[in-house]
mmCIF file of C-alpha atoms and ligand atoms in Angstrom:
data_model
loop_
_atom_site.group_PDB
_atom_site.id
_atom_site.type_symbol
_atom_site.label_atom_id
_atom_site.label_comp_id
_atom_site.label_asym_id
_atom_site.label_seq_id
_atom_site.Cartn_x
_atom_site.Cartn_y
_atom_site.Cartn_z
ATOM 1 C CA MET A 1 5.952 -12.002 15.259
ATOM 2 C CA ARG A 2 7.319 -8.490 14.842
ATOM 3 C CA VAL A 3 4.893 -5.985 13.345
ATOM 4 C CA PHE A 4 5.242 -2.378 12.212
ATOM 5 C CA LYS A 5 3.216 0.773 11.968
ATOM 6 C CA SER A 6 4.084 4.367 11.222
ATOM 7 C CA VAL A 7 2.769 7.795 12.075
ATOM 8 C CA TRP A 8 3.579 11.147 10.498
ATOM 9 C CA GLN A 9 3.323 14.869 11.054
ATOM 10 C CA ARG A 10 4.198 17.991 9.106
ATOM 11 C CA TYR A 11 7.310 19.941 9.956
ATOM 12 C CA ALA A 12 9.333 22.792 8.523
ATOM 13 C CA PRO A 13 12.941 21.799 7.840
ATOM 14 C CA THR A 14 15.619 24.081 9.266
ATOM 15 C CA PRO A 15 18.464 25.021 6.876
ATOM 16 C CA GLU A 16 20.591 22.207 8.395
ATOM 17 C CA ILE A 17 17.902 19.626 7.724
ATOM 18 C CA ALA A 18 17.312 20.925 4.202
ATOM 19 C CA TRP A 19 21.055 20.650 3.635
ATOM 20 C CA LEU A 20 21.106 17.088 5.025
ATOM 21 C CA LEU A 21 18.200 16.057 2.787
ATOM 22 C CA GLU A 22 19.976 17.398 -0.260
ATOM 23 C CA GLN A 23 23.231 15.648 0.692
ATOM 24 C CA PHE A 24 21.307 12.428 1.119
ATOM 25 C CA ARG A 25 19.640 12.800 -2.259
ATOM 26 C CA GLN A 26 23.011 13.313 -3.928
ATOM 27 C CA MET A 27 24.587 10.347 -2.124
ATOM 28 C CA LEU A 28 21.652 8.200 -3.147
ATOM 29 C CA ASN A 29 22.057 9.206 -6.793
ATOM 30 C CA ASP A 30 25.822 8.562 -6.597
ATOM 31 C CA CYS A 31 25.143 5.058 -5.294
ATOM 32 C CA ILE A 32 22.531 4.405 -7.976
ATOM 33 C CA ARG A 33 24.960 5.574 -10.673
ATOM 34 C CA ILE A 34 27.745 3.349 -9.341
ATOM 35 C CA GLY A 35 25.383 0.402 -9.032
ATOM 36 C CA LEU A 36 24.229 0.822 -12.641
ATOM 37 C CA ALA A 37 27.731 1.364 -14.036
ATOM 38 C CA GLU A 38 29.275 -1.582 -12.221
ATOM 39 C CA ASN A 39 26.198 -3.762 -12.469
ATOM 40 C CA VAL A 40 26.158 -4.385 -8.730
ATOM 41 C CA THR A 41 23.128 -5.934 -7.055
ATOM 42 C CA SER A 42 23.972 -6.941 -3.510
ATOM 43 C CA LEU A 43 24.183 -4.620 -0.544
ATOM 44 C CA LYS A 44 27.628 -5.927 0.303
ATOM 45 C CA SER A 45 29.221 -5.317 -3.073
ATOM 46 C CA LEU A 46 27.565 -1.923 -3.445
ATOM 47 C CA SER A 47 28.945 -0.980 -0.022
ATOM 48 C CA LEU A 48 32.453 -1.981 -1.147
ATOM 49 C CA LYS A 49 32.211 -0.006 -4.384
ATOM 50 C CA ALA A 50 30.349 3.056 -3.138
ATOM 51 C CA TYR A 51 31.534 3.769 0.385
ATOM 52 C CA ARG A 52 34.800 5.404 -0.624
ATOM 53 C CA GLN A 53 33.015 7.534 -3.210
ATOM 54 C CA LEU A 54 30.847 8.919 -0.428
ATOM 55 C CA SER A 55 33.829 10.031 1.649
ATOM 56 C CA GLY A 56 33.536 13.548 0.249
ATOM 57 C CA TYR A 57 30.191 14.042 1.988
ATOM 58 C CA ASP A 58 30.498 15.681 5.376
ATOM 59 C CA VAL A 59 27.542 13.933 7.038
ATOM 60 C CA ALA A 60 27.199 11.428 9.889
ATOM 61 C CA SER A 61 28.305 8.033 8.612
ATOM 62 C CA TYR A 62 24.897 6.494 9.397
ATOM 63 C CA TYR A 63 23.529 8.287 6.380
ATOM 64 C CA LYS A 64 26.122 6.813 4.046
ATOM 65 C CA SER A 65 25.073 3.289 5.016
ATOM 66 C CA CYS A 66 21.413 4.267 4.707
ATOM 67 C CA ALA A 67 21.972 5.758 1.228
ATOM 68 C CA ILE A 68 23.723 2.576 0.090
ATOM 69 C CA SER A 69 20.969 0.394 1.448
ATOM 70 C CA ALA A 70 18.220 2.589 -0.095
ATOM 71 C CA ALA A 71 20.060 2.495 -3.449
ATOM 72 C CA THR A 72 20.227 -1.313 -3.276
ATOM 73 C CA GLY A 73 16.445 -1.449 -2.943
ATOM 74 C CA ILE A 74 15.911 0.988 -5.797
ATOM 75 C CA LEU A 75 18.310 -0.939 -8.060
ATOM 76 C CA ARG A 76 16.585 -4.214 -7.242
ATOM 77 C CA ASN A 77 13.189 -2.776 -8.193
ATOM 78 C CA TYR A 78 14.655 -1.277 -11.333
ATOM 79 C CA ARG A 79 16.069 -4.636 -12.463
ATOM 80 C CA LYS A 80 12.774 -6.343 -11.801
ATOM 81 C CA ALA A 81 10.889 -3.697 -13.803
ATOM 82 C CA LYS A 82 13.428 -3.871 -16.612
ATOM 83 C CA ARG A 83 12.899 -7.588 -17.080
ATOM 84 C CA LYS A 84 9.239 -6.873 -17.796
ATOM 85 C CA ASN A 85 9.812 -3.719 -19.803
ATOM 86 C CA PRO A 86 13.286 -3.139 -21.329
ATOM 87 C CA CYS A 87 12.495 0.549 -22.014
ATOM 88 C CA VAL A 88 12.006 1.463 -18.365
ATOM 89 C CA LYS A 89 13.853 4.636 -17.331
ATOM 90 C CA GLU A 90 16.965 4.468 -15.204
ATOM 91 C CA PRO A 91 16.223 5.453 -11.603
ATOM 92 C CA TYR A 92 17.120 8.895 -10.337
ATOM 93 C CA ALA A 93 16.001 10.513 -7.065
ATOM 94 C CA ARG A 94 14.520 13.948 -7.760
ATOM 95 C CA ARG A 95 12.806 14.572 -4.463
ATOM 96 C CA PRO A 96 14.566 14.800 -1.129
ATOM 97 C CA ARG A 97 13.682 11.877 1.101
ATOM 98 C CA LEU A 98 15.763 10.390 3.859
ATOM 99 C CA THR A 99 15.187 7.248 5.909
ATOM 100 C CA THR A 100 17.404 6.194 8.758
ATOM 101 C CA CYS A 101 17.238 3.401 11.311
ATOM 102 C CA TYR A 102 20.239 4.693 13.243
ATOM 103 C CA GLY A 103 21.420 7.613 15.275
ATOM 104 C CA PHE A 104 18.100 9.259 16.124
ATOM 105 C CA LYS A 105 16.506 9.585 19.569
ATOM 106 C CA VAL A 106 13.179 10.766 20.898
ATOM 107 C CA ARG A 107 13.358 12.574 24.222
ATOM 108 C CA ASP A 108 11.100 15.142 25.909
ATOM 109 C CA GLY A 109 8.809 15.441 22.939
ATOM 110 C CA GLU A 110 11.607 16.081 20.503
ATOM 111 C CA LEU A 111 13.319 14.083 17.842
ATOM 112 C CA SER A 112 17.068 14.447 17.935
ATOM 113 C CA LEU A 113 18.767 13.707 14.654
ATOM 114 C CA PRO A 114 22.501 13.615 13.941
ATOM 115 C CA ILE A 115 23.810 15.817 11.151
ATOM 116 C CA ARG A 116 27.547 15.258 11.527
ATOM 117 C CA ALA A 117 29.500 13.542 14.256
ATOM 118 C CA ARG A 118 28.488 15.126 17.606
ATOM 119 C CA GLU A 119 26.208 17.602 15.874
ATOM 120 C CA HIS A 120 22.450 17.163 16.244
ATOM 121 C CA VAL A 121 19.279 18.968 15.271
ATOM 122 C CA ARG A 122 15.992 18.746 17.134
ATOM 123 C CA ILE A 123 12.503 18.600 15.699
ATOM 124 C CA TYR A 124 9.437 19.171 17.834
ATOM 125 C CA LEU A 125 6.952 16.269 17.790
ATOM 126 C CA ASN A 126 3.243 17.026 18.087
ATOM 127 C CA GLN A 127 0.973 15.567 20.781
ATOM 128 C CA HIS A 128 -0.691 13.048 18.503
ATOM 129 C CA LEU A 129 2.609 11.630 17.333
ATOM 130 C CA GLN A 130 4.030 11.491 20.862
ATOM 131 C CA ALA A 131 0.953 9.715 22.193
ATOM 132 C CA THR A 132 0.996 7.213 19.317
ATOM 133 C CA ILE A 133 4.589 6.085 19.738
ATOM 134 C CA ASN A 134 4.560 6.291 23.515
ATOM 135 C CA ASP A 135 4.555 2.575 24.369
ATOM 136 C CA PHE A 136 6.536 1.219 21.465
ATOM 137 C CA ALA A 137 10.071 0.718 20.255
ATOM 138 C CA LEU A 138 11.062 3.003 17.396
ATOM 139 C CA ARG A 139 12.341 1.554 14.186
ATOM 140 C CA SER A 140 13.120 4.334 11.719
ATOM 141 C CA VAL A 141 12.663 7.977 10.799
ATOM 142 C CA THR A 142 11.730 9.214 7.336
ATOM 143 C CA LEU A 143 11.992 12.870 6.374
ATOM 144 C CA THR A 144 10.814 14.618 3.249
ATOM 145 C CA LYS A 145 10.811 18.348 2.691
ATOM 146 C CA ASP A 146 7.610 18.804 4.719
ATOM 147 C CA ARG A 147 6.847 15.537 6.499
ATOM 148 C CA LEU A 148 8.338 13.548 9.295
ATOM 149 C CA SER A 149 7.328 9.943 9.717
ATOM 150 C CA LEU A 150 8.271 7.538 12.512
ATOM 151 C CA ALA A 151 7.986 3.767 12.147
ATOM 152 C CA TYR A 152 7.431 1.848 15.375
ATOM 153 C CA THR A 153 7.289 -1.803 16.162
ATOM 154 C CA ASN A 154 5.646 -4.337 18.456
ATOM 155 C CA GLU A 155 5.822 -8.084 19.168
ATOM 156 C CA VAL A 156 2.489 -9.872 18.754
ATOM 157 C CA GLN A 157 1.262 -13.450 18.829
ATOM 158 C CA GLN A 158 -0.457 -14.460 15.607
ATOM 159 C CA LEU A 159 -4.009 -15.561 16.355
ATOM 160 C CA ARG A 160 -5.385 -18.865 15.210
ATOM 161 C CA PRO A 161 -8.376 -17.616 13.235
ATOM 162 C CA ARG A 162 -11.892 -18.876 13.988
ATOM 163 C CA GLY A 163 -12.916 -18.001 10.438
ATOM 164 C CA PHE A 164 -12.190 -15.511 7.670
ATOM 165 C CA ILE A 165 -13.429 -12.432 5.944
ATOM 166 C CA GLY A 166 -13.117 -12.036 2.174
ATOM 167 C CA ILE A 167 -12.631 -8.493 0.911
ATOM 168 C CA ASP A 168 -13.591 -7.311 -2.556
ATOM 169 C CA ARG A 169 -12.670 -3.775 -3.533
ATOM 170 C CA ASN A 170 -14.667 -1.958 -6.192
ATOM 171 C CA LEU A 171 -14.600 1.532 -7.546
ATOM 172 C CA ASP A 172 -17.347 2.781 -5.198
ATOM 173 C CA ASN A 173 -17.367 0.333 -2.316
ATOM 174 C CA VAL A 174 -15.521 -2.368 -0.472
ATOM 175 C CA THR A 175 -17.549 -5.503 0.201
ATOM 176 C CA VAL A 176 -16.747 -7.851 3.068
ATOM 177 C CA ALA A 177 -18.127 -11.394 3.354
ATOM 178 C CA ALA A 178 -17.477 -13.343 6.552
ATOM 179 C CA THR A 179 -17.428 -17.002 7.529
ATOM 180 C CA ASP A 180 -20.465 -16.452 9.779
ATOM 181 C CA GLY A 181 -22.496 -15.534 6.682
ATOM 182 C CA THR A 182 -22.638 -11.776 7.230
ATOM 183 C CA VAL A 183 -21.929 -9.332 4.406
ATOM 184 C CA GLN A 184 -21.000 -5.682 4.878
ATOM 185 C CA GLN A 185 -20.419 -2.901 2.406
ATOM 186 C CA HIS A 186 -18.416 0.237 3.052
ATOM 187 C CA ASP A 187 -19.225 3.136 0.794
ATOM 188 C CA LEU A 188 -16.206 4.624 -0.988
ATOM 189 C CA SER A 189 -17.992 6.916 -3.432
ATOM 190 C CA GLU A 190 -16.559 9.881 -1.557
ATOM 191 C CA ALA A 191 -13.094 8.639 -2.498
ATOM 192 C CA THR A 192 -14.155 8.286 -6.108
ATOM 193 C CA ARG A 193 -15.340 11.897 -6.053
ATOM 194 C CA ALA A 194 -12.070 13.060 -4.528
ATOM 195 C CA LYS A 195 -10.211 11.288 -7.305
ATOM 196 C CA ALA A 196 -12.548 12.822 -9.856
ATOM 197 C CA VAL A 197 -11.306 16.315 -9.052
ATOM 198 C CA TYR A 198 -8.419 15.458 -11.340
ATOM 199 C CA ARG A 199 -10.761 15.634 -14.262
ATOM 200 C CA GLY A 200 -10.603 19.400 -14.294
ATOM 201 C CA VAL A 201 -6.833 19.358 -14.143
ATOM 202 C CA ARG A 202 -6.111 16.827 -16.748
ATOM 203 C CA SER A 203 -8.750 17.796 -19.295
ATOM 204 C CA HIS A 204 -6.514 20.628 -20.468
ATOM 205 C CA PHE A 205 -3.751 18.263 -21.463
ATOM 206 C CA LYS A 206 -3.206 15.441 -23.854
ATOM 207 C CA ARG A 207 -3.018 11.995 -22.345
ATOM 208 C CA ASN A 208 0.336 11.024 -20.938
ATOM 209 C CA ASP A 209 1.547 14.572 -21.287
ATOM 210 C CA VAL A 210 4.521 15.120 -19.010
ATOM 211 C CA ARG A 211 2.625 17.998 -17.402
ATOM 212 C CA ILE A 212 -0.174 15.715 -16.224
ATOM 213 C CA ARG A 213 2.313 13.332 -14.754
ATOM 214 C CA ARG A 214 3.773 16.228 -12.796
ATOM 215 C CA GLU A 215 0.314 17.291 -11.622
ATOM 216 C CA ILE A 216 -0.554 13.849 -10.400
ATOM 217 C CA SER A 217 2.708 13.207 -8.633
ATOM 218 C CA GLY A 218 3.060 16.828 -7.544
ATOM 219 C CA LYS A 219 1.592 18.939 -4.793
ATOM 220 C CA TYR A 220 -1.916 18.832 -6.202
ATOM 221 C CA GLY A 221 -1.870 15.062 -6.505
ATOM 222 C CA GLN A 222 -0.531 14.811 -2.974
ATOM 223 C CA LYS A 223 -3.574 16.663 -1.645
ATOM 224 C CA GLN A 224 -5.960 14.371 -3.468
ATOM 225 C CA ARG A 225 -4.097 11.291 -2.299
ATOM 226 C CA ASP A 226 -4.236 12.499 1.316
ATOM 227 C CA LYS A 227 -7.978 12.911 0.993
ATOM 228 C CA VAL A 228 -8.480 9.469 -0.528
ATOM 229 C CA ARG A 229 -6.120 7.946 2.019
ATOM 230 C CA GLN A 230 -8.185 9.390 4.864
ATOM 231 C CA ILE A 231 -11.395 7.905 3.481
ATOM 232 C CA LEU A 232 -9.695 4.531 3.059
ATOM 233 C CA HIS A 233 -8.412 4.718 6.651
ATOM 234 C CA ARG A 234 -11.973 4.902 7.951
ATOM 235 C CA ALA A 235 -12.970 1.812 5.959
ATOM 236 C CA SER A 236 -9.846 -0.216 6.761
ATOM 237 C CA LYS A 237 -10.091 0.612 10.452
ATOM 238 C CA SER A 238 -13.668 -0.556 10.707
ATOM 239 C CA ILE A 239 -12.975 -3.731 8.677
ATOM 240 C CA VAL A 240 -10.042 -4.719 10.878
ATOM 241 C CA GLU A 241 -11.924 -3.928 14.100
ATOM 242 C CA GLU A 242 -14.748 -6.190 12.986
ATOM 243 C CA ALA A 243 -12.328 -8.989 12.073
ATOM 244 C CA LYS A 244 -10.551 -8.592 15.389
ATOM 245 C CA ALA A 245 -13.805 -8.820 17.347
ATOM 246 C CA LYS A 246 -14.650 -12.096 15.616
ATOM 247 C CA GLN A 247 -11.037 -13.323 15.535
ATOM 248 C CA TYR A 248 -11.221 -13.805 11.789
ATOM 249 C CA GLY A 249 -8.296 -13.894 9.382
ATOM 250 C CA ILE A 250 -8.295 -11.699 6.291
ATOM 251 C CA THR A 251 -8.360 -12.717 2.650
ATOM 252 C CA MET A 252 -7.775 -10.320 -0.214
ATOM 253 C CA GLU A 253 -7.105 -10.556 -3.915
ATOM 254 C CA LYS A 254 -3.591 -10.412 -5.202
ATOM 255 C CA LEU A 255 -3.550 -7.266 -7.321
ATOM 256 C CA THR A 256 -2.576 -8.188 -10.837
ATOM 257 C CA GLY A 257 -2.628 -4.643 -12.110
ATOM 258 C CA ILE A 258 -5.300 -4.874 -14.748
ATOM 259 C CA ARG A 259 -8.380 -6.427 -13.239
ATOM 260 C CA LYS A 260 -11.207 -3.939 -12.818
ATOM 261 C CA LEU A 261 -9.005 -0.936 -13.240
ATOM 262 C CA TYR A 262 -10.256 -0.288 -16.731
ATOM 263 C CA ARG A 263 -13.659 -1.767 -16.286
ATOM 264 C CA ARG A 264 -16.070 1.091 -16.053
ATOM 265 C CA GLY A 265 -16.652 3.341 -19.009
ATOM 266 C CA ASN A 266 -17.244 6.923 -17.947
ATOM 267 C CA TRP A 267 -15.668 10.295 -18.309
ATOM 268 C CA GLN A 268 -12.359 9.267 -16.823
ATOM 269 C CA GLY A 269 -9.544 8.660 -19.245
ATOM 270 C CA ARG A 270 -8.198 5.149 -19.223
ATOM 271 C CA TRP A 271 -4.715 6.293 -18.385
ATOM 272 C CA TYR A 272 -5.845 8.371 -15.448
ATOM 273 C CA ARG A 273 -8.173 5.716 -14.186
ATOM 274 C CA GLY A 274 -5.538 3.025 -14.216
ATOM 275 C CA ARG A 275 -3.004 5.165 -12.457
ATOM 276 C CA MET A 276 -5.186 6.557 -9.700
ATOM 277 C CA ASN A 277 -7.179 3.395 -9.128
ATOM 278 C CA SER A 278 -4.251 1.050 -8.961
ATOM 279 C CA TRP A 279 -2.750 3.321 -6.356
ATOM 280 C CA SER A 280 -5.907 3.478 -4.273
ATOM 281 C CA TYR A 281 -6.588 -0.277 -4.517
ATOM 282 C CA ALA A 282 -3.075 -1.011 -3.349
ATOM 283 C CA GLU A 283 -3.329 1.620 -0.619
ATOM 284 C CA LEU A 284 -6.471 0.050 0.868
ATOM 285 C CA GLN A 285 -4.812 -3.368 0.933
ATOM 286 C CA ARG A 286 -1.684 -1.910 2.473
ATOM 287 C CA GLN A 287 -3.725 -0.292 5.241
ATOM 288 C CA ILE A 288 -5.787 -3.391 5.959
ATOM 289 C CA GLU A 289 -2.698 -5.578 5.976
ATOM 290 C CA TYR A 290 -0.614 -3.568 8.413
ATOM 291 C CA LYS A 291 -3.561 -2.905 10.727
ATOM 292 C CA ALA A 292 -4.501 -6.590 10.743
ATOM 293 C CA ARG A 293 -0.932 -7.776 11.336
ATOM 294 C CA TRP A 294 -0.642 -5.296 14.167
ATOM 295 C CA GLU A 295 -3.575 -7.121 15.816
ATOM 296 C CA GLY A 296 -2.063 -10.543 15.123
ATOM 297 C CA LEU A 297 -4.666 -11.434 12.498
ATOM 298 C CA PRO A 298 -3.360 -13.546 9.594
ATOM 299 C CA VAL A 299 -3.590 -11.990 6.122
ATOM 300 C CA ILE A 300 -3.566 -14.053 2.944
ATOM 301 C CA TYR A 301 -3.804 -13.202 -0.726
ATOM 302 C CA VAL A 302 -5.571 -15.296 -3.334
ATOM 303 C CA HIS A 303 -5.486 -15.270 -7.114
ATOM 304 C CA PRO A 304 -8.321 -13.156 -8.519
ATOM 305 C CA HIS A 305 -9.083 -15.513 -11.391
ATOM 306 C CA GLY A 306 -12.838 -16.006 -11.741
ATOM 307 C CA THR A 307 -13.800 -14.268 -8.493
ATOM 308 C CA SER A 308 -16.175 -11.906 -10.244
ATOM 309 C CA SER A 309 -17.751 -14.396 -12.659
ATOM 310 C CA ARG A 310 -18.008 -17.690 -10.769
ATOM 311 C CA CYS A 311 -21.028 -18.692 -8.677
ATOM 312 C CA SER A 312 -20.026 -18.603 -5.015
ATOM 313 C CA ILE A 313 -22.344 -21.524 -4.270
ATOM 314 C CA CYS A 314 -21.753 -24.038 -7.066
ATOM 315 C CA GLY A 315 -18.856 -22.615 -9.091
ATOM 316 C CA GLU A 316 -20.667 -22.258 -12.421
ATOM 317 C CA HIS A 317 -20.165 -19.265 -14.706
ATOM 318 C CA MET A 318 -22.705 -16.589 -13.743
ATOM 319 C CA LYS A 319 -24.916 -14.546 -16.094
ATOM 320 C CA PRO A 320 -25.143 -10.780 -15.599
ATOM 321 C CA GLU A 321 -28.611 -9.383 -14.829
ATOM 322 C CA GLU A 322 -29.886 -5.849 -14.251
ATOM 323 C CA ASN A 323 -28.693 -3.622 -11.388
ATOM 324 C CA ARG A 324 -25.318 -5.252 -10.954
ATOM 325 C CA MET A 325 -26.933 -8.596 -10.112
ATOM 326 C CA LEU A 326 -25.706 -11.978 -11.271
ATOM 327 C CA GLN A 327 -27.675 -15.170 -11.693
ATOM 328 C CA CYS A 328 -26.335 -18.705 -11.755
ATOM 329 C CA PRO A 329 -27.793 -20.800 -14.592
ATOM 330 C CA SER A 330 -27.010 -23.987 -12.698
ATOM 331 C CA CYS A 331 -28.271 -23.481 -9.147
ATOM 332 C CA GLY A 332 -30.390 -20.365 -9.690
ATOM 333 C CA TYR A 333 -28.526 -18.299 -7.073
ATOM 334 C CA MET A 334 -29.209 -14.591 -7.575
ATOM 335 C CA VAL A 335 -26.692 -12.240 -5.999
ATOM 336 C CA ASP A 336 -25.124 -8.784 -6.169
ATOM 337 C CA ARG A 337 -21.876 -9.068 -8.131
ATOM 338 C CA ASP A 338 -19.750 -7.428 -5.429
ATOM 339 C CA VAL A 339 -21.159 -9.720 -2.749
ATOM 340 C CA ASN A 340 -20.540 -12.739 -4.959
ATOM 341 C CA ALA A 341 -16.938 -11.672 -5.528
ATOM 342 C CA ALA A 342 -16.332 -11.151 -1.796
ATOM 343 C CA LYS A 343 -17.764 -14.602 -1.083
ATOM 344 C CA ASN A 344 -15.524 -16.184 -3.711
ATOM 345 C CA ILE A 345 -12.478 -14.504 -2.190
ATOM 346 C CA LEU A 346 -13.558 -15.778 1.226
ATOM 347 C CA VAL A 347 -13.884 -19.320 -0.144
ATOM 348 C CA ALA A 348 -10.487 -19.227 -1.845
ATOM 349 C CA GLY A 349 -8.821 -17.965 1.311
ATOM 350 C CA THR A 350 -10.548 -20.474 3.549
ATOM 351 C CA LEU A 351 -9.458 -23.341 1.283
ATOM 352 C CA ARG A 352 -5.918 -22.037 1.069
ATOM 353 C CA PHE A 353 -5.683 -21.981 4.815
ATOM 354 C CA GLY A 354 -6.870 -25.568 4.919
ATOM 355 C CA VAL A 355 -9.835 -24.991 7.189
ATOM 356 C CA VAL A 356 -12.507 -26.739 5.179
ATOM 357 C CA ASP A 357 -15.266 -27.027 7.737
ATOM 358 C CA LEU A 358 -15.422 -23.360 8.612
ATOM 359 C CA ALA A 359 -17.358 -21.770 5.813
ATOM 360 C CA GLY A 360 -20.281 -24.120 5.378
ATOM 361 C CA GLU A 361 -21.848 -23.835 1.942
ATOM 362 C CA ALA A 362 -19.280 -21.334 0.721
ATOM 363 C CA VAL A 363 -16.449 -23.867 0.866
ATOM 364 C CA VAL A 364 -18.225 -26.114 -1.598
ATOM 365 C CA ALA A 365 -17.870 -23.741 -4.521
ATOM 366 C CA ALA A 366 -14.163 -23.821 -5.214
ATOM 367 C CA SER A 367 -13.481 -27.522 -4.942
ATOM 368 C CA ALA A 368 -14.502 -29.712 -7.872
ATOM 369 C CA THR A 369 -14.884 -32.965 -5.952
ATOM 370 C CA VAL A 370 -16.854 -31.417 -3.140
ATOM 371 C CA ARG A 371 -18.926 -29.565 -5.714
ATOM 372 C CA LYS A 372 -20.076 -32.795 -7.330
ATOM 373 C CA SER A 373 -21.148 -34.332 -4.064
ATOM 374 C CA ALA A 374 -22.992 -31.145 -3.190
ATOM 375 C CA LYS A 375 -24.882 -31.312 -6.467
ATOM 376 C CA SER A 376 -25.854 -34.919 -5.966
ATOM 377 C CA MET A 377 -26.960 -34.099 -2.448
ATOM 378 C CA ARG A 378 -29.217 -31.358 -3.715
ATOM 379 C CA GLY A 379 -30.561 -33.712 -6.383
ATOM 380 C CA SER A 380 -31.541 -36.402 -3.906
HETATM 381 ZN ZN1 ZN B 401 -24.578 -21.722 -8.810
#
């Protein structure tokens, strides 16, 4: 199985690179415009329609293909979004961002990038980046106006898991329940505090004001996201290391967009909370997934329905108690709600994978027939 990772560093674009980024942005917008006007969806037909239009750009031809392929992806996402919401805005690339799989080379600690035919620029790569990519094949380069990111790839054998871990993400922690019965919590309150710094920024504006959107997607938001990302990296690293040591697969909830994002009433506005949280929930999953795949650990997603309200032992609807505890009216099980959710996710994943004898009591909860026999066993 081929797996990917990426690593980035800051850099200062030379005038040639800044020029290339701007050319790429314009080509991308040309392709998007053509795709929208001609209602083209496939890469092949967009290539046929757009390639000649791009002939006026004096850049290496790799970039024309890359712009067409990037535009195809953007158009596909746009069509998908439009089916759900007909008012969605037509796509337009405002920021410079270039990704290429072709034409670049890394040699002697430098990245060499074509600008035009037989004309290259070099960018110095820092020690950390050089050491990271050292043993691997390179896949692509992405440049923005201040960052350079390299994607690299490896071939791994997928492990046959000896068990699973179920991961439940909450506002302030991530809770991990494992097949061997252990439960671990990683504190994420520091990330919540980093996100909270927005409060000061946004309190001056009305909700959904265009200025707030700019703040959150702008330079200030970038800083906060970097901070949160770093905190999530610590948690995801330790979770995957633990899973690797035990040779366990990973089960997470499929993010449906609404669950939990609006749950807690506090000073945060609902709009802000949804936006920042959905990003950080997705970011943690993204990190865990690519780190786990890199190690050959299987990753599966389960539907979140009922994970926070169902008893992880017998499957009954739980009653909330004080201090974030839940109690089951049927079997009497008393448990922290985050732990219960993680256990339910573990059960769902274990069942999905078809390994029924791995999780002991936990497996019983999600299967109606097994549940009955478990009840009668307890009764006797
Ligand atoms: Zn129960």
